Coordinates of C-alpha atoms in Angstrom, one line a residue:
X1 CA 18.8 1.1 -27.6
X2 CA 16.1 2.0 -24.8
X3 CA 14.3 -1.0 -25.2
X4 CA 17.4 -2.8 -25.0
X5 CA 18.5 -1.2 -21.8
X6 CA 15.3 -1.5 -20.3
X7 CA 16.0 -5.8 -20.8
X8 CA 19.2 -5.6 -19.6
X9 CA 18.0 -3.8 -16.2
X10 CA 15.4 -6.2 -15.9
X11 CA 17.5 -9.0 -16.3
X12 CA 19.7 -7.5 -13.8
X13 CA 16.8 -7.2 -11.6
X14 CA 15.8 -10.9 -12.0
X15 CA 19.3 -12.2 -11.1
X16 CA 19.5 -10.5 -8.3
X17 CA 16.3 -11.8 -7.1
X18 CA 17.1 -15.2 -8.0
X19 CA 20.4 -14.8 -6.0
X20 CA 18.9 -13.9 -3.3
X21 CA 16.5 -17.2 -3.5
X22 CA 19.4 -19.4 -2.7
X23 CA 19.1 -17.8 0.8
X24 CA 15.1 -19.7 0.9
X25 CA 15.6 -22.7 3.3
X26 CA 12.1 -22.2 5.2
X27 CA 8.5 -20.7 5.3
X28 CA 10.3 -18.4 7.3
X29 CA 12.7 -17.3 4.9
X30 CA 10.3 -17.2 2.4
X31 CA 8.0 -15.1 4.4
X32 CA 9.6 -12.9 6.8
X33 CA 13.5 -13.2 5.4
X34 CA 14.1 -15.2 8.5
X35 CA 13.7 -12.0 10.6
X36 CA 17.0 -10.9 9.8
X37 CA 17.1 -7.5 7.4
X38 CA 19.4 -5.0 8.9
X39 CA 18.0 -1.2 9.4
X40 CA 19.1 0.2 6.3
X41 CA 17.0 -2.8 4.5
X42 CA 14.0 -2.6 6.6
X43 CA 14.0 1.4 5.7
X44 CA 14.9 0.6 1.6
X45 CA 12.7 -2.2 1.1
X46 CA 9.6 0.0 3.0
X47 CA 10.5 2.9 0.9
X48 CA 10.6 1.0 -2.5
X49 CA 7.6 -0.8 -1.8
X50 CA 5.8 2.7 -1.0
X51 CA 7.1 4.4 -4.0
X52 CA 5.0 2.8 -6.7
X53 CA 3.4 3.8 -10.0
X54 CA 0.9 6.1 -8.3
X55 CA 3.7 8.1 -6.7
X56 CA 5.7 8.7 -10.1
X57 CA 2.5 9.0 -12.5
X58 CA -0.7 9.0 -10.2
X59 CA 0.1 11.5 -7.7
X60 CA 2.2 14.0 -10.1
X61 CA -0.5 13.9 -12.1
X62 CA -3.4 15.1 -9.5
X63 CA -1.4 17.5 -8.2
X64 CA -1.3 19.8 -11.4
X65 CA -4.8 19.2 -11.3
X66 CA -5.7 20.0 -8.0
X67 CA -2.4 20.8 -5.8
X68 CA -1.5 19.6 -2.6
X69 CA -5.3 19.4 -1.6
X70 CA -6.0 16.4 -4.2
X71 CA -3.5 14.4 -2.7
X72 CA -4.0 14.2 0.8
X73 CA -4.4 10.3 0.5
X74 CA -0.8 9.9 -0.9
X75 CA 1.9 10.4 -0.1
X76 CA 0.8 12.9 3.1
X77 CA -2.1 9.8 4.5
X78 CA 0.5 7.0 3.5
X79 CA 3.5 8.2 4.7
X80 CA 2.0 9.0 7.8
X81 CA 0.5 5.1 7.8
X82 CA 4.5 4.5 8.4
X83 CA 5.4 6.3 11.0
X84 CA 2.5 5.3 12.7
X85 CA 3.2 2.0 12.3
X86 CA 6.4 2.4 13.5
X87 CA 5.3 4.4 16.7
X88 CA 2.2 2.4 17.6
X89 CA 2.1 -0.9 16.1
X90 CA 5.5 -2.3 15.1
X91 CA 7.4 -3.1 18.7
X92 CA 4.5 -4.6 20.4
X93 CA 3.7 -6.8 17.0
X94 CA 7.3 -7.7 16.5
X95 CA 7.6 -9.2 20.1
X96 CA 4.7 -11.3 19.5
X97 CA 6.7 -13.4 16.7
X98 CA 4.1 -13.7 14.3
X99 CA 4.2 -14.7 10.5
X100 CA 1.3 -12.6 9.3
X101 CA -0.9 -10.1 10.5
X102 CA -3.7 -12.3 10.6
X103 CA -1.6 -14.5 13.1
X104 CA -2.4 -11.5 15.3
X105 CA -6.1 -11.6 15.1
X106 CA -6.0 -15.4 15.7
X107 CA -4.4 -14.8 18.9
X108 CA -6.7 -11.9 20.1
X109 CA -10.2 -13.0 19.1
X110 CA -10.3 -16.8 17.5
X111 CA -10.0 -18.3 14.2
X112 CA -13.0 -17.1 12.9
X113 CA -11.8 -13.4 13.0
X114 CA -8.5 -14.3 11.6
X115 CA -9.9 -15.9 8.4
X116 CA -12.7 -13.2 7.8
X117 CA -9.6 -10.4 8.5
X118 CA -7.6 -12.0 6.3
X119 CA -9.9 -12.4 3.1
X120 CA -10.9 -8.2 3.9
X121 CA -6.7 -8.1 3.6
X122 CA -6.5 -9.8 0.6
X123 CA -9.0 -8.3 -1.4
X124 CA -7.3 -4.7 -0.7
X125 CA -4.4 -5.6 -2.3
X126 CA -6.6 -6.3 -5.8
X127 CA -6.6 -2.6 -6.8
X128 CA -2.9 -1.7 -5.3
X129 CA -0.9 -4.5 -7.2
X130 CA -3.6 -4.2 -10.1
X131 CA -2.2 -0.3 -10.2
X132 CA 1.2 -1.8 -10.9
X133 CA 0.4 -4.3 -13.6
X134 CA -1.5 -1.4 -15.4
X135 CA 1.4 1.2 -15.2
X136 CA 3.7 -2.1 -16.2
X137 CA 1.7 -2.0 -19.7
X138 CA 2.1 1.7 -20.1
X139 CA 5.7 1.3 -19.3
X140 CA 6.2 -1.7 -22.3
X141 CA 4.0 -0.2 -24.6
X142 CA 6.2 3.3 -24.4
X143 CA 9.7 2.0 -24.4
X144 CA 8.6 -0.3 -27.2
X145 CA 7.4 2.3 -29.4
X146 CA 4.1 0.5 -29.4
X147 CA 5.3 -2.9 -30.6
X148 CA 4.0 -4.1 -27.5
X149 CA 0.5 -3.7 -26.6
X150 CA -0.6 -2.6 -23.2
X151 CA -2.3 -5.8 -22.4
X152 CA 1.1 -7.3 -23.6
X153 CA 3.2 -5.4 -21.2
X154 CA 0.9 -6.3 -18.6
X155 CA 1.1 -10.0 -18.9
X156 CA 5.1 -9.5 -19.6
X157 CA 5.3 -7.6 -16.4
X158 CA 3.8 -9.9 -14.4
X159 CA 5.7 -12.5 -15.2
X160 CA 9.2 -11.0 -14.8
X161 CA 7.9 -9.9 -11.1
X162 CA 6.5 -13.4 -10.7
X163 CA 10.2 -14.9 -12.0
X164 CA 12.3 -13.6 -8.7
X165 CA 9.4 -13.3 -6.2
X166 CA 8.0 -17.0 -6.3
X167 CA 11.4 -18.5 -5.5
X168 CA 13.3 -15.9 -3.3
X169 CA 9.9 -14.6 -1.7
X170 CA 10.9 -12.1 0.8
X171 CA 14.6 -12.1 0.7
X172 CA 14.3 -11.9 -3.0
X173 CA 12.2 -8.4 -2.7
X174 CA 14.5 -7.1 0.1
X175 CA 17.3 -7.2 -1.9
X176 CA 16.0 -6.2 -5.3
X177 CA 14.2 -3.5 -3.3
X178 CA 17.6 -2.2 -2.1
X179 CA 19.3 -1.9 -5.7
X180 CA 15.5 -0.3 -6.9
X181 CA 15.6 2.4 -4.3
X182 CA 19.2 3.8 -5.3
X183 CA 18.0 3.6 -8.9
X184 CA 14.8 5.4 -8.3
X185 CA 16.5 8.3 -5.9
X186 CA 19.4 8.9 -8.3
X187 CA 17.4 8.5 -11.7
X188 CA 14.6 11.0 -10.5
X189 CA 16.8 13.6 -9.0
X190 CA 18.8 13.9 -12.3
X191 CA 15.7 14.0 -14.4
X192 CA 14.1 17.0 -11.7
X193 CA 17.3 18.8 -12.6
X194 CA 16.9 18.3 -16.3
X195 CA 13.4 19.4 -16.2
X196 CA 14.6 22.5 -14.0
X197 CA 17.1 23.6 -17.1
X198 CA 14.1 22.8 -19.8
X199 CA 11.8 24.5 -17.8
X200 CA 13.9 28.0 -17.4
X201 CA 15.2 27.3 -13.5
X202 CA 13.4 25.6 -10.6
X203 CA 12.2 29.2 -9.7
X204 CA 10.2 29.2 -12.6
X205 CA 8.5 26.3 -11.7
X206 CA 8.0 27.3 -8.3
X207 CA 6.1 30.5 -9.1
X208 CA 4.0 28.2 -11.6
X209 CA 2.9 26.6 -8.8
X210 CA 2.4 29.1 -6.6
X211 CA 0.0 31.2 -9.4
X212 CA -1.9 28.1 -10.1
X213 CA -2.3 27.6 -6.1
X214 CA -1.0 24.1 -6.2
X215 CA 0.6 24.5 -2.6
X216 CA -3.0 25.0 -1.1
X217 CA -3.2 22.3 1.0
X218 CA -6.1 22.7 4.0
X219 CA -9.7 22.7 2.5
X220 CA -12.1 25.2 2.5
X221 CA -13.2 26.0 5.9
X222 CA -16.9 24.6 5.4
X223 CA -18.2 21.3 7.2
X224 CA -19.0 19.1 3.9
X225 CA -15.1 19.7 2.4
X226 CA -13.2 19.7 5.6
X227 CA -14.9 16.1 6.4
X228 CA -14.4 14.6 3.0
X229 CA -10.7 16.0 3.6
X230 CA -10.3 13.9 7.1
X231 CA -12.0 11.3 5.3
X232 CA -9.5 11.1 2.7
X233 CA -6.7 12.0 4.8
X234 CA -7.1 8.5 6.9
X235 CA -7.7 6.0 4.2
X236 CA -4.4 5.1 3.4
X237 CA -2.7 6.3 6.9
X238 CA -5.4 3.9 8.9
X239 CA -6.5 1.6 6.0
X240 CA -3.0 0.6 5.3
X241 CA -1.9 -0.6 9.0
X242 CA -3.1 -3.7 9.1
X243 CA -2.1 -4.6 5.9
X244 CA 0.5 -7.6 5.6
X245 CA 2.7 -6.1 3.3
X246 CA 3.4 -3.5 5.9
X247 CA 3.6 -6.3 8.5
X248 CA 6.3 -8.3 6.6
X249 CA 8.2 -5.3 6.8
X250 CA 8.4 -5.2 10.4
X251 CA 8.4 -8.9 11.0
X252 CA 11.5 -9.4 8.7
X253 CA 13.6 -7.2 10.7
X254 CA 16.4 -8.2 12.9
X255 CA 15.3 -6.8 16.2
X256 CA 12.4 -4.8 17.6
X257 CA 14.2 -1.9 17.6
X258 CA 14.5 -2.1 14.0
X259 CA 11.2 -3.1 13.1
X260 CA 10.4 0.0 15.1
X261 CA 12.8 2.8 13.6
X262 CA 12.7 1.2 9.8
X263 CA 9.1 2.1 9.3
X264 CA 9.3 6.1 10.5
X265 CA 12.4 6.5 8.4
X266 CA 11.1 4.9 5.3
X267 CA 7.4 6.7 6.0
X268 CA 9.5 10.2 6.1
X269 CA 11.8 9.4 3.1
X270 CA 9.0 8.7 1.2
X271 CA 7.2 11.9 1.9
X272 CA 10.1 13.5 1.1
X273 CA 10.9 12.0 -2.1
X274 CA 7.1 12.2 -3.5
X275 CA 7.5 15.8 -4.4
X276 CA 10.2 15.2 -6.7
X277 CA 7.5 13.8 -9.8
X278 CA 5.6 16.5 -8.5
X279 CA 8.1 18.8 -9.8
X280 CA 8.6 17.0 -12.9
X281 CA 5.2 17.0 -13.9
X282 CA 4.9 21.2 -13.1
X283 CA 7.9 21.7 -15.3
X284 CA 6.6 19.9 -17.9
X285 CA 3.6 22.5 -18.0
X286 CA 6.4 25.0 -19.3
X287 CA 8.4 23.2 -21.2
X288 CA 5.3 21.7 -23.4
X289 CA 2.3 23.5 -22.5
X290 CA -0.2 22.7 -25.4
X291 CA 0.7 19.1 -25.2
X292 CA 0.7 19.2 -21.3
X293 CA -2.6 20.4 -21.1
X294 CA -4.2 18.5 -23.6
X295 CA -2.9 15.2 -21.5
X296 CA -4.1 16.6 -18.7
X297 CA -7.3 16.5 -20.3
X298 CA -7.3 13.0 -21.5
X299 CA -4.8 10.9 -19.6
X300 CA -2.8 12.9 -17.1
X301 CA -1.0 9.9 -16.5
X302 CA 0.9 10.2 -19.7
X303 CA 2.1 14.0 -18.7
X304 CA 5.3 12.6 -17.4
X305 CA 6.3 10.0 -19.8
X306 CA 5.3 12.2 -22.9
X307 CA 7.8 14.8 -21.0
X308 CA 10.7 12.5 -20.8
X309 CA 10.1 10.6 -24.6
X310 CA 9.4 13.8 -26.4
X311 CA 11.9 16.5 -24.9
X312 CA 14.8 14.8 -23.2
X313 CA 17.9 12.8 -24.4
X314 CA 18.6 9.3 -24.4
X315 CA 20.0 9.2 -21.3
X316 CA 17.4 10.8 -19.5
X317 CA 15.1 8.5 -20.5
X318 CA 16.9 5.6 -19.6
X319 CA 17.3 7.0 -16.1
X320 CA 13.4 7.7 -15.6
X321 CA 12.3 4.4 -17.0
X322 CA 14.8 2.5 -14.8
X323 CA 13.7 4.6 -11.7
X324 CA 9.7 4.0 -13.0
X325 CA 10.4 0.4 -13.3
X326 CA 11.9 0.0 -10.4
X327 CA 9.4 1.6 -9.1
X328 CA 6.7 -0.5 -10.4
X329 CA 8.9 -3.7 -9.5
X330 CA 9.5 -3.1 -6.2
X331 CA 5.9 -2.4 -5.2
X332 CA 4.6 -5.6 -7.8
X333 CA 6.4 -8.1 -5.9
X334 CA 5.8 -7.3 -2.3
X335 CA 1.9 -6.9 -3.1
X336 CA 2.0 -10.2 -4.8
X337 CA 3.7 -11.6 -1.7
X338 CA 1.7 -10.4 1.2
X339 CA -2.1 -11.4 0.1
X340 CA -0.5 -15.2 -1.0
X341 CA 1.3 -15.1 2.4
X342 CA -1.7 -14.5 4.2
X343 CA -3.9 -17.3 2.2
X344 CA -1.8 -19.9 3.1
X345 CA -0.9 -18.8 6.6
X346 CA -4.5 -18.1 7.7
X347 CA -6.6 -19.9 5.1
X348 CA -5.2 -22.9 3.9
X349 CA -3.7 -24.4 7.2
X350 CA -7.4 -24.4 8.6
X351 CA -8.1 -26.1 5.5
X352 CA -5.2 -28.3 5.0
X353 CA -3.8 -28.9 8.6
X354 CA -0.4 -30.7 9.5
X355 CA 1.5 -29.7 6.4
X356 CA 5.3 -29.7 7.4
X357 CA 7.8 -27.0 6.3
X358 CA 8.4 -28.4 2.4
X359 CA 4.9 -28.7 2.1
X360 CA 4.1 -25.1 3.4
X361 CA 6.5 -23.0 1.3
X362 CA 5.7 -25.0 -1.9
X363 CA 2.0 -23.6 -0.9
X364 CA 3.4 -20.7 -0.8
X365 CA 5.1 -20.4 -4.3
X366 CA 1.7 -21.6 -5.7
X367 CA -0.6 -19.4 -4.5
X368 CA 1.5 -16.8 -5.3
X369 CA 1.6 -17.8 -9.1
X370 CA -2.3 -17.9 -8.4
X371 CA -2.8 -14.6 -7.2
X372 CA -0.9 -13.1 -9.8
X373 CA -3.4 -14.9 -12.4
X374 CA -6.0 -13.1 -10.7
X375 CA -4.6 -9.7 -10.3
X376 CA -3.6 -9.5 -13.9
X377 CA -6.9 -10.8 -14.9
X378 CA -8.4 -7.6 -12.6
X379 CA -6.1 -5.5 -14.3
X380 CA -7.1 -6.2 -17.6
X381 CA -11.1 -5.8 -16.9
X382 CA -10.3 -2.7 -14.9
X383 CA -8.4 -0.9 -17.8
X384 CA -9.2 2.6 -18.2
X385 CA -9.2 3.1 -14.3
X386 CA -6.4 5.5 -12.9
X387 CA -3.9 4.3 -10.9
X388 CA -4.2 6.9 -8.2
X389 CA -8.2 5.7 -7.4
X390 CA -7.0 1.7 -8.4
X391 CA -4.8 2.5 -4.9
X392 CA -6.5 4.6 -2.9
X393 CA -9.9 2.7 -3.4
X394 CA -8.2 -0.6 -2.1
X395 CA -7.9 0.4 1.5
X396 CA -11.4 1.6 2.2
X397 CA -12.2 -2.5 3.2
X398 CA -9.3 -2.7 5.4
X399 CA -9.9 0.7 6.9
X400 CA -13.8 -0.1 7.7
X401 CA -13.1 -3.6 8.7
X402 CA -9.9 -4.3 9.9
X403 CA -8.4 -1.6 11.5
X404 CA -10.4 -1.0 14.4
X405 CA -10.0 -5.2 15.8
X406 CA -6.2 -4.7 15.4
X407 CA -6.1 -0.9 17.2
X408 CA -8.3 -2.0 19.9
X409 CA -6.8 -5.8 20.1
X410 CA -3.5 -4.1 20.8
X411 CA -4.6 -1.9 23.4
X412 CA -8.0 -2.3 24.9
X413 CA -7.9 -5.1 26.8
X414 CA -11.4 -5.3 27.3
X415 CA -11.9 -5.9 23.6
X416 CA -13.6 -9.2 23.0
X417 CA -14.2 -11.4 20.1
X418 CA -18.0 -10.2 20.0
X419 CA -16.5 -6.7 19.7
X420 CA -14.4 -7.5 17.2
X421 CA -17.8 -9.7 15.2
X422 CA -19.6 -6.5 15.3
X423 CA -17.0 -3.8 14.6
X424 CA -16.5 -6.0 11.0
X425 CA -19.9 -6.2 10.5
X426 CA -21.2 -3.1 11.0
X427 CA -18.1 -1.5 9.4
X428 CA -18.7 -2.9 6.2
X429 CA -22.2 -3.0 6.4
X430 CA -22.4 0.7 6.8
X431 CA -19.5 1.6 4.2
X432 CA -21.1 -0.7 1.6
X433 CA -24.5 1.3 2.0
X434 CA -23.1 4.4 0.9
X435 CA -22.1 2.8 -2.7
X436 CA -23.3 4.7 -5.0
X437 CA -25.1 2.0 -6.6
X438 CA -26.9 1.9 -3.6
X439 CA -27.5 5.3 -2.4
X440 CA -26.6 8.9 -3.0
X441 CA -25.3 8.8 1.0
X442 CA -21.8 9.3 -0.4
X443 CA -22.5 12.6 -1.7
X444 CA -23.3 14.0 1.4
X445 CA -20.8 12.2 3.4
X446 CA -18.0 9.8 3.3
X447 CA -18.3 6.0 3.2
X448 CA -15.4 5.2 4.4
X449 CA -15.5 7.3 7.5
X450 CA -19.1 6.4 8.0
X451 CA -17.9 2.6 8.0
X452 CA -15.0 3.7 10.2
X453 CA -17.0 5.1 13.0
X454 CA -19.7 2.5 12.6
X455 CA -16.6 -0.3 13.5
X456 CA -15.7 2.2 16.6
X457 CA -19.3 1.6 17.9
X458 CA -19.3 -2.0 17.1
X459 CA -16.2 -2.6 18.7
X460 CA -17.3 -0.4 22.0
X461 CA -20.7 -2.0 21.9
X462 CA -20.3 -5.8 21.5
X463 CA -17.4 -5.9 24.1
X464 CA -19.0 -3.9 26.8
X465 CA -22.5 -4.8 26.1
X466 CA -22.2 -8.4 27.3
X467 CA -20.2 -7.5 30.1
X468 CA -22.6 -4.9 31.4
X469 CA -25.6 -7.5 30.8
X470 CA -23.8 -9.9 33.0
X471 CA -22.8 -7.5 35.7
X472 CA -26.5 -6.4 36.0
X473 CA -27.5 -10.0 36.2
X474 CA -25.1 -10.7 38.5
X475 CA -26.3 -8.0 40.5
X476 CA -30.0 -8.9 40.1
X477 CA -29.1 -12.2 42.3
X478 CA -27.3 -10.7 44.6
X479 CA -30.4 -8.5 45.4
X480 CA -32.7 -11.9 45.2
X481 CA -30.7 -14.0 47.7
X482 CA -30.5 -10.6 49.8
X483 CA -34.4 -10.7 49.7

């Protein structure tokens, strides 16, 4: 019965996505929904994209292992990323009438920076999309009672998401996200109420969290702990700002004011609702103490599904897996579309210039299929890596390589192409030097923070250095003339 209901839900989702695809008439419709979405849809598609498998399975598991201090990257950093986008980036970028975030780098710094930053952005999506594919494999394995293997579930889930995204692009993503957000909210709230009842009341769950010190957020007042806490906080907070999925939601808005408000409301909503899965998993410690402790030691991501499957009625199972599949599919569709659009708009166009709009639309769909195949292969290769780690590691490369050129390009008139080149080179170069395969520096100082600081130095030195040299040379020439 559970599997049947899940299949019906998936068919409804695909049907909505395919219906939305009938509105796609051009490449702009496919990439940014024709810049026509109202505020409610910008909020829902932002929330649904952010609320993925890591929120339901990854964050909740880490919370009961280390408390709020261990989830500073997500949801705290992730939600603040959207707020910062709305406050400082959305309005300016929307008024530039761009298709991709890569277009900004081209307009501000030239095609070389455009291509390099686009490659950085595309690479960063591997981990995030892989986390969703991994979670889909786990879900199909559970709801089928083991009849579908985790690997088979990954393939099946990828094909389902691809089916409606490849036809409808951003229109299909936005329409299905609207439905999926409603299911996420209703489903998880209902599960939380049931879990509280089984645990003896919400007060018992909160008392457990208090006794286990799970509400501790700030690090110990030691330099090492503070620096690593800060680095974790900014990884997604800043590293996800130069991302195509965030940018697509901004550019899909019907006007600049909607583009600004949507991410802020979506980000704050995400932060508030991310606590619901944490509450449910905390309840599991009281409901099934022995099973929960064993799973936390072996595979923390299975605590929540085990609670639902083993201790709740069929109605609760349907609500939970409906919400979980909604969370995963909404994120997966968005994160497959974003790098595919970036590839076509910012790389393929340089290789195949003068493409017509129909050719461009065809290229977008083909690249979407190609990226889906690449991510599926990567997901199968990375099996065993936690969902939370796959997501949090994905943003380090954009933090050190793409954030500084974007922020300085928007807000610092003296930023130059030379500055952007040095920023990218130093940021990524220093970050790579902190890899454990190369050095043990990462145990003393966070590599992503070192890379970000190096990127800042590179931007300032690269931009001002040549200007200062020219001024100095001109001054010497003037002195020579006077003498």
